[in-house]
CSV table of N, CA, C and O in Angstrom, one decimal:
chain,number,residue,atom,x,y,z
A,12,MET,N,-20.1,-0.5,14.1
A,12,MET,CA,-20.1,-2.0,14.2
A,12,MET,C,-19.7,-2.4,12.8
A,12,MET,O,-20.2,-2.0,11.8
A,13,CYS,N,-18.8,-3.4,12.7
A,13,CYS,CA,-18.3,-4.0,11.5
A,13,CYS,C,-19.4,-4.9,10.9
A,13,CYS,O,-19.9,-5.7,11.7
A,14,ILE,N,-19.7,-4.8,9.6
A,14,ILE,CA,-20.7,-5.6,9.0
A,14,ILE,C,-20.3,-7.1,8.9
A,14,ILE,O,-21.2,-7.9,8.7
A,15,VAL,N,-19.0,-7.4,9.0
A,15,VAL,CA,-18.6,-8.7,8.9
A,15,VAL,C,-18.4,-9.4,10.3
A,15,VAL,O,-19.0,-10.5,10.5
A,16,THR,N,-17.7,-8.8,11.1
A,16,THR,CA,-17.4,-9.4,12.4
A,16,THR,C,-18.5,-9.1,13.5
A,16,THR,O,-18.6,-9.8,14.5
A,17,ARG,N,-19.3,-8.1,13.2
A,17,ARG,CA,-20.4,-7.7,14.1
A,17,ARG,C,-19.8,-7.2,15.5
A,17,ARG,O,-20.5,-7.1,16.5
A,18,GLN,N,-18.5,-6.8,15.5
A,18,GLN,CA,-17.9,-6.2,16.7
A,18,GLN,C,-18.0,-4.7,16.7
A,18,GLN,O,-17.8,-4.1,15.6
A,19,VAL,N,-18.3,-4.2,17.8
A,19,VAL,CA,-18.4,-2.7,18.0
A,19,VAL,C,-16.9,-2.3,18.2
A,19,VAL,O,-16.3,-2.8,19.1
A,20,LYS,N,-16.5,-1.4,17.4
A,20,LYS,CA,-15.1,-0.9,17.5
A,20,LYS,C,-15.1,0.7,17.4
A,20,LYS,O,-16.1,1.3,17.0
A,21,ASP,N,-14.0,1.2,17.8
A,21,ASP,CA,-13.8,2.7,17.6
A,21,ASP,C,-13.8,3.0,16.1
A,21,ASP,O,-13.3,2.2,15.3
A,22,GLU,N,-14.3,4.2,15.8
A,22,GLU,CA,-14.3,4.6,14.4
A,22,GLU,C,-12.9,4.6,13.7
A,22,GLU,O,-12.8,4.5,12.5
A,23,ALA,N,-11.9,4.8,14.5
A,23,ALA,CA,-10.5,4.8,14.0
A,23,ALA,C,-10.1,3.4,13.5
A,23,ALA,O,-9.2,3.3,12.7
A,24,GLU,N,-10.8,2.4,13.9
A,24,GLU,CA,-10.5,1.0,13.5
A,24,GLU,C,-11.5,0.5,12.4
A,24,GLU,O,-11.4,-0.7,12.0
A,25,LEU,N,-12.3,1.4,11.8
A,25,LEU,CA,-13.3,1.0,10.8
A,25,LEU,C,-13.2,2.0,9.6
A,25,LEU,O,-12.7,3.1,9.7
A,26,ILE,N,-13.6,1.5,8.5
A,26,ILE,CA,-13.8,2.3,7.3
A,26,ILE,C,-15.3,2.4,7.0
A,26,ILE,O,-16.0,1.4,7.0
A,27,ARG,N,-15.7,3.6,6.7
A,27,ARG,CA,-17.1,3.8,6.3
A,27,ARG,C,-17.3,3.8,4.8
A,27,ARG,O,-16.4,4.4,4.1
A,28,PHE,N,-18.3,3.1,4.3
A,28,PHE,CA,-18.6,3.0,2.9
A,28,PHE,C,-20.0,3.6,2.7
A,28,PHE,O,-20.9,3.3,3.5
A,29,VAL,N,-20.2,4.3,1.6
A,29,VAL,CA,-21.5,4.8,1.2
A,29,VAL,C,-21.8,4.3,-0.2
A,29,VAL,O,-20.9,3.9,-0.9
A,30,ARG,N,-23.0,4.2,-0.6
A,30,ARG,CA,-23.4,3.7,-1.9
A,30,ARG,C,-23.6,4.9,-2.8
A,30,ARG,O,-24.4,5.8,-2.5
A,31,GLY,N,-22.8,5.0,-3.9
A,31,GLY,CA,-22.9,6.1,-4.8
A,31,GLY,C,-24.2,5.9,-5.7
A,31,GLY,O,-24.8,4.9,-5.7
A,32,PRO,N,-24.5,7.0,-6.5
A,32,PRO,CA,-25.6,6.9,-7.4
A,32,PRO,C,-25.5,5.8,-8.5
A,32,PRO,O,-26.6,5.4,-9.0
A,33,ASP,N,-24.3,5.4,-8.8
A,33,ASP,CA,-24.2,4.3,-9.8
A,33,ASP,C,-24.3,2.9,-9.2
A,33,ASP,O,-24.1,1.9,-9.9
A,34,GLY,N,-24.5,2.8,-7.9
A,34,GLY,CA,-24.7,1.6,-7.2
A,34,GLY,C,-23.4,1.0,-6.7
A,34,GLY,O,-23.4,-0.2,-6.3
A,35,ALA,N,-22.3,1.7,-6.8
A,35,ALA,CA,-21.0,1.2,-6.3
A,35,ALA,C,-20.7,1.7,-4.9
A,35,ALA,O,-21.1,2.8,-4.5
A,36,ALA,N,-20.1,0.9,-4.1
A,36,ALA,CA,-19.7,1.3,-2.7
A,36,ALA,C,-18.5,2.1,-2.8
A,36,ALA,O,-17.5,1.8,-3.6
A,37,VAL,N,-18.5,3.2,-2.1
A,37,VAL,CA,-17.4,4.2,-2.2
A,37,VAL,C,-16.8,4.4,-0.7
A,37,VAL,O,-17.6,4.6,0.2
A,38,PRO,N,-15.5,4.3,-0.5
A,38,PRO,CA,-15.0,4.5,0.8
A,38,PRO,C,-15.1,6.0,1.2
A,38,PRO,O,-14.8,6.8,0.4
A,39,ASP,N,-15.6,6.2,2.4
A,39,ASP,CA,-15.8,7.6,2.9
A,39,ASP,C,-14.8,7.8,3.9
A,39,ASP,O,-15.0,7.8,5.1
A,40,LEU,N,-13.6,8.1,3.5
A,40,LEU,CA,-12.4,8.3,4.4
A,40,LEU,C,-12.6,9.5,5.3
A,40,LEU,O,-12.1,9.5,6.5
A,41,GLY,N,-13.3,10.6,4.8
A,41,GLY,CA,-13.5,11.7,5.6
A,41,GLY,C,-14.7,11.6,6.5
A,41,GLY,O,-15.0,12.5,7.3
A,42,ARG,N,-15.5,10.6,6.3
A,42,ARG,CA,-16.7,10.3,7.1
A,42,ARG,C,-17.7,11.5,7.0
A,42,ARG,O,-18.4,11.8,7.9
A,43,LYS,N,-17.8,12.1,5.8
A,43,LYS,CA,-18.7,13.2,5.6
A,43,LYS,C,-19.7,13.1,4.4
A,43,LYS,O,-20.5,14.0,4.2
A,44,LEU,N,-19.5,12.0,3.6
A,44,LEU,CA,-20.4,11.8,2.5
A,44,LEU,C,-21.8,11.6,3.0
A,44,LEU,O,-22.0,10.9,4.0
A,45,PRO,N,-22.8,12.1,2.3
A,45,PRO,CA,-24.2,11.9,2.7
A,45,PRO,C,-24.7,10.4,2.4
A,45,PRO,O,-24.1,9.7,1.6
A,46,GLY,N,-25.7,10.1,3.1
A,46,GLY,CA,-26.3,8.8,2.8
A,46,GLY,C,-26.0,7.8,3.9
A,46,GLY,O,-25.2,8.0,4.8
A,47,ARG,N,-26.7,6.6,3.8
A,47,ARG,CA,-26.5,5.5,4.7
A,47,ARG,C,-25.1,5.0,4.5
A,47,ARG,O,-24.6,4.8,3.4
A,48,GLY,N,-24.5,4.7,5.6
A,48,GLY,CA,-23.1,4.1,5.6
A,48,GLY,C,-23.1,2.7,6.2
A,48,GLY,O,-23.9,2.4,7.1
A,49,VAL,N,-22.1,2.0,5.8
A,49,VAL,CA,-21.8,0.7,6.4
A,49,VAL,C,-20.4,0.7,6.8
A,49,VAL,O,-19.6,1.4,6.1
A,50,TRP,N,-20.0,0.0,7.8
A,50,TRP,CA,-18.7,0.1,8.4
A,50,TRP,C,-18.0,-1.3,8.3
A,50,TRP,O,-18.7,-2.3,8.5
A,51,VAL,N,-16.7,-1.3,7.9
A,51,VAL,CA,-16.0,-2.5,7.8
A,51,VAL,C,-14.6,-2.3,8.6
A,51,VAL,O,-14.0,-1.2,8.5
A,52,SER,N,-14.2,-3.3,9.2
A,52,SER,CA,-12.9,-3.3,10.0
A,52,SER,C,-11.7,-3.0,9.0
A,52,SER,O,-11.8,-3.3,7.9
A,53,LEU,N,-10.7,-2.3,9.6
A,53,LEU,CA,-9.5,-2.0,8.8
A,53,LEU,C,-8.6,-3.2,8.7
A,53,LEU,O,-7.6,-3.3,9.3
A,54,ASP,N,-9.1,-4.1,7.8
A,54,ASP,CA,-8.4,-5.4,7.6
A,54,ASP,C,-8.7,-5.8,6.2
A,54,ASP,O,-9.9,-6.0,5.9
A,55,ARG,N,-7.7,-6.0,5.4
A,55,ARG,CA,-7.9,-6.4,4.0
A,55,ARG,C,-8.7,-7.7,3.9
A,55,ARG,O,-9.5,-7.9,3.0
A,56,ALA,N,-8.4,-8.7,4.8
A,56,ALA,CA,-9.1,-10.0,4.7
A,56,ALA,C,-10.5,-9.8,5.1
A,56,ALA,O,-11.4,-10.5,4.5
A,57,ILE,N,-10.9,-9.0,6.0
A,57,ILE,CA,-12.2,-8.8,6.4
A,57,ILE,C,-13.0,-8.1,5.3
A,57,ILE,O,-14.1,-8.4,5.0
A,58,LEU,N,-12.3,-7.1,4.7
A,58,LEU,CA,-13.0,-6.4,3.5
A,58,LEU,C,-13.2,-7.4,2.4
A,58,LEU,O,-14.3,-7.4,1.8
A,59,ALA,N,-12.3,-8.2,2.1
A,59,ALA,CA,-12.5,-9.3,1.1
A,59,ALA,C,-13.6,-10.2,1.4
A,59,ALA,O,-14.4,-10.6,0.5
A,60,GLU,N,-13.8,-10.5,2.7
A,60,GLU,CA,-14.9,-11.4,3.1
A,60,GLU,C,-16.2,-10.7,2.9
A,60,GLU,O,-17.2,-11.3,2.5
A,61,ALA,N,-16.3,-9.4,3.2
A,61,ALA,CA,-17.5,-8.6,3.0
A,61,ALA,C,-17.9,-8.6,1.5
A,61,ALA,O,-19.1,-8.7,1.2
A,62,VAL,N,-16.9,-8.4,0.7
A,62,VAL,CA,-17.2,-8.5,-0.8
A,62,VAL,C,-17.7,-9.8,-1.2
A,62,VAL,O,-18.7,-10.0,-1.9
A,63,ARG,N,-17.0,-10.9,-0.8
A,63,ARG,CA,-17.3,-12.2,-1.1
A,63,ARG,C,-18.7,-12.6,-0.7
A,63,ARG,O,-19.5,-13.3,-1.4
A,64,LYS,N,-19.1,-12.2,0.5
A,64,LYS,CA,-20.4,-12.6,1.1
A,64,LYS,C,-21.5,-11.6,0.6
A,64,LYS,O,-22.6,-11.7,1.1
A,65,ARG,N,-21.1,-10.6,-0.2
A,65,ARG,CA,-22.1,-9.6,-0.7
A,65,ARG,C,-22.8,-8.9,0.5
A,65,ARG,O,-24.0,-8.5,0.4
A,66,LEU,N,-22.0,-8.6,1.5
A,66,LEU,CA,-22.6,-7.9,2.7
A,66,LEU,C,-22.9,-6.4,2.4
A,66,LEU,O,-23.7,-5.8,3.1
A,67,PHE,N,-22.2,-5.8,1.4
A,67,PHE,CA,-22.5,-4.4,1.1
A,67,PHE,C,-23.9,-4.3,0.5
A,67,PHE,O,-24.7,-3.4,0.9
A,68,SER,N,-24.3,-5.2,-0.3
A,68,SER,CA,-25.7,-5.2,-0.8
A,68,SER,C,-26.7,-5.4,0.3
A,68,SER,O,-27.8,-4.8,0.3
A,69,LYS,N,-26.4,-6.3,1.2
A,69,LYS,CA,-27.3,-6.5,2.3
A,69,LYS,C,-27.4,-5.3,3.2
A,69,LYS,O,-28.4,-4.9,3.7
A,70,GLY,N,-26.2,-4.7,3.5
A,70,GLY,CA,-26.2,-3.5,4.4
A,70,GLY,C,-26.9,-2.3,3.8
A,70,GLY,O,-27.5,-1.5,4.5
A,71,PHE,N,-26.8,-2.1,2.5
A,71,PHE,CA,-27.4,-1.0,1.8
A,71,PHE,C,-28.8,-1.3,1.4
A,71,PHE,O,-29.5,-0.5,0.9
A,72,GLN,N,-29.2,-2.6,1.5
A,72,GLN,CA,-30.6,-3.0,1.1
A,72,GLN,C,-30.8,-2.7,-0.4
A,72,GLN,O,-31.9,-2.4,-0.8
A,73,ALA,N,-29.8,-2.8,-1.2
A,73,ALA,CA,-29.9,-2.6,-2.6
A,73,ALA,C,-28.6,-3.2,-3.3
A,73,ALA,O,-27.6,-3.3,-2.6
A,74,GLU,N,-28.8,-3.7,-4.5
A,74,GLU,CA,-27.6,-4.2,-5.2
A,74,GLU,C,-26.5,-3.2,-5.3
A,74,GLU,O,-26.6,-2.1,-5.7
A,75,THR,N,-25.3,-3.7,-4.7
A,75,THR,CA,-24.2,-2.8,-4.6
A,75,THR,C,-22.9,-3.5,-5.2
A,75,THR,O,-22.7,-4.7,-4.9
A,76,THR,N,-22.2,-2.8,-6.0
A,76,THR,CA,-21.0,-3.3,-6.6
A,76,THR,C,-19.7,-2.7,-5.9
A,76,THR,O,-19.9,-1.6,-5.3
A,77,MET,N,-18.6,-3.3,-6.1
A,77,MET,CA,-17.4,-2.8,-5.5
A,77,MET,C,-16.5,-2.5,-6.7
A,77,MET,O,-16.4,-3.2,-7.7
A,78,PRO,N,-15.8,-1.3,-6.7
A,78,PRO,CA,-14.8,-1.0,-7.7
A,78,PRO,C,-13.7,-2.0,-7.7
A,78,PRO,O,-13.2,-2.4,-6.7
A,79,PRO,N,-13.3,-2.4,-8.9
A,79,PRO,CA,-12.2,-3.4,-9.0
A,79,PRO,C,-10.9,-3.0,-8.4
A,79,PRO,O,-10.0,-3.8,-8.0
A,80,ASP,N,-10.6,-1.7,-8.4
A,80,ASP,CA,-9.3,-1.1,-7.9
A,80,ASP,C,-9.3,-0.8,-6.5
A,80,ASP,O,-8.4,-0.1,-6.0
A,81,LEU,N,-10.3,-1.3,-5.7
A,81,LEU,CA,-10.4,-1.0,-4.3
A,81,LEU,C,-9.2,-1.7,-3.6
A,81,LEU,O,-8.7,-1.2,-2.7
C-alpha cells in the first residue's frame, strides 16, 4: 500500500524504502534490505508529496531524512 495515496497496488507499481542506520530513507530496489519498509507509488509527484508531508518519518515512527540526490 502506498503511504501517500493509501491505494493497494502491485509491488511492481511501488518502491520500497527502508530506514538506514543514519536515519535516512534508502530505496530498496531489490526488496531485500532488512528492516521495516514503507512503500510509495512509482510517481515523482507522489514521492515529492511523501517528502513534503514527512510521511517517511510517520511510516518509520522515527525522524527520517531523505537524501538530496534522490
